[in-house]
Amino acid sequence: MRWTEESIKVLKDNYKRLKDKDLCKLINKKFNTNLTANAIQKKRSKLNLKKNGEKKEKNIEISFLLSENKRLLKQLDKERSRTKIILDAIKTSILSLPPIQHTTNNKVKTTFDSEEMCLLLSDLHIGEKTEIADTSGLSHYNMDEFKKRLSKLISGVELIYSIHSKVYPIPILNILGLGDYVT
């Protein structure tokens, strides 16, 4: 419904004495409309038409919020004071402790027991042939690919051996096999 001058006049004349629900019924009957009490309340708000109790309710709510804020601020100040007291006590306690005497152990171990290396082998599938089309372009596998991968593995083991053998002797290489060597 669009508000007309007449319906606004009825609203202004009756808003103080009638509840929004009753005012809604009156306007709907008089102008053959279908307003809700919520629509009446919104229009009153736009026109700044307040009932007697509404202003008091807002004032009460504001004063409650102010007192609640004051209470929380007081509580916060109390907590800050407690925290400051605790921190001061900790600081005083730490400062009263004697300084720590550092001792250094200049003995550095220069000889080490020998170690063993382990290499885990599995799923070599020597002899298997897989074309790139079989794997939707992801990979391929054949004897040449196996030889390339084995060469990289040997180079990696040699590199790791050369790095670690500078620190301790490595006389043994254990090769652990999980299977699937031949297809």
GROMACS .gro file of C-alpha atoms in nm:
model
  183
    1MET     CA    1   0.000   0.000   0.000
    2ARG     CA    2   0.114   0.352  -0.071
    3TRP     CA    3   0.064   0.590   0.213
    4THR     CA    4  -0.172   0.873   0.134
    5GLU     CA    5  -0.212   1.202   0.311
    6GLU     CA    6  -0.537   1.075   0.462
    7SER     CA    7  -0.387   0.751   0.592
    8ILE     CA    8  -0.090   0.942   0.738
    9LYS     CA    9  -0.334   1.181   0.909
   10VAL     CA   10  -0.520   0.885   1.065
   11LEU     CA   11  -0.185   0.748   1.180
   12LYS     CA   12  -0.080   1.082   1.334
   13ASP     CA   13  -0.417   1.132   1.504
   14ASN     CA   14  -0.433   0.786   1.663
   15TYR     CA   15  -0.079   0.658   1.722
   16LYS     CA   16  -0.062   0.774   2.086
   17ARG     CA   17  -0.388   0.617   2.202
   18LEU     CA   18  -0.386   0.292   1.996
   19LYS     CA   19  -0.145   0.004   1.982
   20ASP     CA   20   0.017  -0.055   1.641
   21LYS     CA   21  -0.192  -0.370   1.598
   22ASP     CA   22  -0.520  -0.183   1.657
   23LEU     CA   23  -0.405   0.111   1.446
   24CYS     CA   24  -0.332  -0.135   1.167
   25LYS     CA   25  -0.688  -0.273   1.184
   26LEU     CA   26  -0.832   0.079   1.180
   27ILE     CA   27  -0.634   0.192   0.874
   28ASN     CA   28  -0.696  -0.136   0.688
   29LYS     CA   29  -1.071  -0.110   0.747
   30LYS     CA   30  -1.095   0.260   0.665
   31PHE     CA   31  -0.880   0.251   0.347
   32ASN     CA   32  -0.938  -0.112   0.244
   33THR     CA   33  -0.565  -0.197   0.264
   34ASN     CA   34  -0.363  -0.489   0.393
   35LEU     CA   35  -0.104  -0.330   0.625
   36THR     CA   36   0.077  -0.511   0.905
   37ALA     CA   37   0.161  -0.380   1.250
   38ASN     CA   38   0.525  -0.386   1.143
   39ALA     CA   39   0.447  -0.150   0.852
   40ILE     CA   40   0.274   0.088   1.096
   41GLN     CA   41   0.576   0.082   1.324
   42LYS     CA   42   0.815   0.154   1.034
   43LYS     CA   43   0.603   0.447   0.913
   44ARG     CA   44   0.584   0.589   1.266
   45SER     CA   45   0.961   0.562   1.289
   46LYS     CA   46   1.008   0.745   0.957
   47LEU     CA   47   0.770   1.019   1.068
   48ASN     CA   48   0.940   1.031   1.409
   49LEU     CA   49   0.611   0.955   1.587
   50LYS     CA   50   0.710   0.800   1.919
   51LYS     CA   51   0.482   0.668   2.185
   52ASN     CA   52   0.535   0.784   2.543
   53GLY     CA   53   0.706   0.468   2.669
   54GLU     CA   54   0.943   0.423   2.375
   55LYS     CA   55   1.177   0.705   2.468
   56LYS     CA   56   1.193   0.590   2.829
   57GLU     CA   57   1.273   0.233   2.718
   58LYS     CA   58   1.563   0.357   2.505
   59ASN     CA   59   1.690   0.575   2.791
   60ILE     CA   60   1.672   0.278   3.028
   61GLU     CA   61   1.857   0.060   2.776
   62ILE     CA   62   2.128   0.323   2.725
   63SER     CA   63   2.177   0.371   3.099
   64PHE     CA   64   2.198  -0.007   3.144
   65LEU     CA   65   2.464  -0.032   2.872
   66LEU     CA   66   2.659   0.256   3.025
   67SER     CA   67   2.657   0.098   3.370
   68GLU     CA   68   2.755  -0.239   3.220
   69ASN     CA   69   3.046  -0.074   3.037
   70LYS     CA   70   3.160   0.096   3.359
   71ARG     CA   71   3.146  -0.236   3.543
   72LEU     CA   72   3.348  -0.412   3.272
   73LEU     CA   73   3.604  -0.130   3.263
   74LYS     CA   74   3.646  -0.154   3.641
   75GLN     CA   75   3.691  -0.531   3.610
   76LEU     CA   76   3.951  -0.481   3.334
   77ASP     CA   77   4.146  -0.230   3.547
   78LYS     CA   78   4.142  -0.477   3.836
   79GLU     CA   79   4.281  -0.755   3.611
   80ARG     CA   80   4.551  -0.526   3.474
   81SER     CA   81   4.657  -0.438   3.829
   82ARG     CA   82   4.679  -0.806   3.924
   83THR     CA   83   4.883  -0.883   3.613
   84LYS     CA   84   5.122  -0.595   3.686
   85ILE     CA   85   5.173  -0.717   4.044
   86ILE     CA   86   5.249  -1.070   3.921
   87LEU     CA   87   5.491  -0.946   3.654
   88ASP     CA   88   5.671  -0.724   3.905
   89ALA     CA   89   5.708  -1.018   4.145
   90ILE     CA   90   5.849  -1.239   3.869
   91LYS     CA   91   6.091  -0.967   3.757
   92THR     CA   92   6.212  -0.912   4.116
   93SER     CA   93   6.259  -1.287   4.166
   94ILE     CA   94   6.458  -1.327   3.846
   95LEU     CA   95   6.681  -1.029   3.919
   96SER     CA   96   6.759  -1.162   4.268
   97LEU     CA   97   6.889  -1.495   4.132
   98PRO     CA   98   7.266  -1.537   4.106
   99PRO     CA   99   7.407  -1.529   3.754
  100ILE     CA  100   7.435  -1.863   3.576
  101GLN     CA  101   7.785  -2.007   3.554
  102HIS     CA  102   7.835  -2.145   3.205
  103THR     CA  103   8.066  -2.440   3.168
  104THR     CA  104   8.193  -2.550   2.833
  105ASN     CA  105   8.302  -2.896   2.738
  106ASN     CA  106   8.591  -2.851   2.498
  107LYS     CA  107   8.615  -3.220   2.426
  108VAL     CA  108   8.491  -3.281   2.075
  109LYS     CA  109   8.454  -3.639   1.962
  110THR     CA  110   8.685  -3.696   1.667
  111THR     CA  111   8.646  -4.068   1.612
  112PHE     CA  112   8.322  -4.248   1.547
  113ASP     CA  113   8.211  -4.606   1.535
  114SER     CA  114   8.146  -4.748   1.194
  115GLU     CA  115   7.795  -4.735   1.049
  116GLU     CA  116   7.605  -4.937   0.790
  117MET     CA  117   7.401  -4.805   0.497
  118CYS     CA  118   7.065  -4.948   0.393
  119LEU     CA  119   6.908  -4.939   0.048
  120LEU     CA  120   6.547  -5.048   0.005
  121LEU     CA  121   6.452  -5.188  -0.336
  122SER     CA  122   6.105  -5.282  -0.452
  123ASP     CA  123   5.881  -5.285  -0.758
  124LEU     CA  124   6.158  -5.274  -1.020
  125HIS     CA  125   5.941  -5.464  -1.272
  126ILE     CA  126   6.238  -5.547  -1.497
  127GLY     CA  127   6.109  -5.652  -1.836
  128GLU     CA  128   5.777  -5.468  -1.818
  129LYS     CA  129   5.688  -5.244  -2.109
  130THR     CA  130   5.442  -4.958  -2.060
  131GLU     CA  131   5.372  -4.709  -2.336
  132ILE     CA  132   5.294  -4.344  -2.263
  133ALA     CA  133   4.950  -4.392  -2.421
  134ASP     CA  134   4.872  -4.664  -2.162
  135THR     CA  135   4.908  -4.414  -1.877
  136SER     CA  136   4.725  -4.119  -2.036
  137GLY     CA  137   5.053  -3.939  -2.100
  138LEU     CA  138   5.184  -3.967  -1.743
  139SER     CA  139   5.477  -4.205  -1.785
  140HIS     CA  140   5.636  -4.490  -1.977
  141TYR     CA  141   5.855  -4.783  -1.869
  142ASN     CA  142   6.087  -5.027  -2.048
  143MET     CA  143   6.439  -5.170  -2.013
  144ASP     CA  144   6.607  -4.842  -2.117
  145GLU     CA  145   6.401  -4.647  -1.861
  146PHE     CA  146   6.495  -4.905  -1.593
  147LYS     CA  147   6.866  -4.856  -1.675
  148LYS     CA  148   6.832  -4.473  -1.648
  149ARG     CA  149   6.657  -4.498  -1.313
  150LEU     CA  150   6.909  -4.753  -1.183
  151SER     CA  151   7.193  -4.521  -1.287
  152LYS     CA  152   7.034  -4.231  -1.091
  153LEU     CA  153   6.989  -4.460  -0.789
  154ILE     CA  154   7.355  -4.567  -0.796
  155SER     CA  155   7.469  -4.203  -0.827
  156GLY     CA  156   7.250  -4.105  -0.530
  157VAL     CA  157   7.384  -4.387  -0.313
  158GLU     CA  158   7.743  -4.292  -0.405
  159LEU     CA  159   7.676  -3.926  -0.316
  160ILE     CA  160   7.524  -4.012   0.021
  161TYR     CA  161   7.813  -4.252   0.090
  162SER     CA  162   8.074  -3.987   0.003
  163ILE     CA  163   7.913  -3.730   0.235
  164HIS     CA  164   7.865  -3.958   0.536
  165SER     CA  165   8.192  -4.149   0.501
  166LYS     CA  166   8.384  -3.827   0.574
  167VAL     CA  167   8.250  -3.839   0.930
  168TYR     CA  168   8.247  -4.213   1.005
  169PRO     CA  169   8.343  -4.534   0.826
  170ILE     CA  170   8.071  -4.718   0.631
  171PRO     CA  171   8.203  -5.064   0.548
  172ILE     CA  172   7.867  -5.231   0.471
  173LEU     CA  173   7.579  -5.157   0.232
  174ASN     CA  174   7.266  -5.358   0.318
  175ILE     CA  175   7.024  -5.400   0.027
  176LEU     CA  176   6.674  -5.481   0.144
  177GLY     CA  177   6.435  -5.620  -0.115
  178LEU     CA  178   6.057  -5.611  -0.100
  179GLY     CA  179   5.995  -5.796  -0.426
  180ASP     CA  180   5.841  -5.738  -0.768
  181TYR     CA  181   6.180  -5.731  -0.940
  182VAL     CA  182   6.077  -5.910  -1.260
  183THR     CA  183   5.752  -5.887  -1.451
   0.00000   0.00000   0.00000
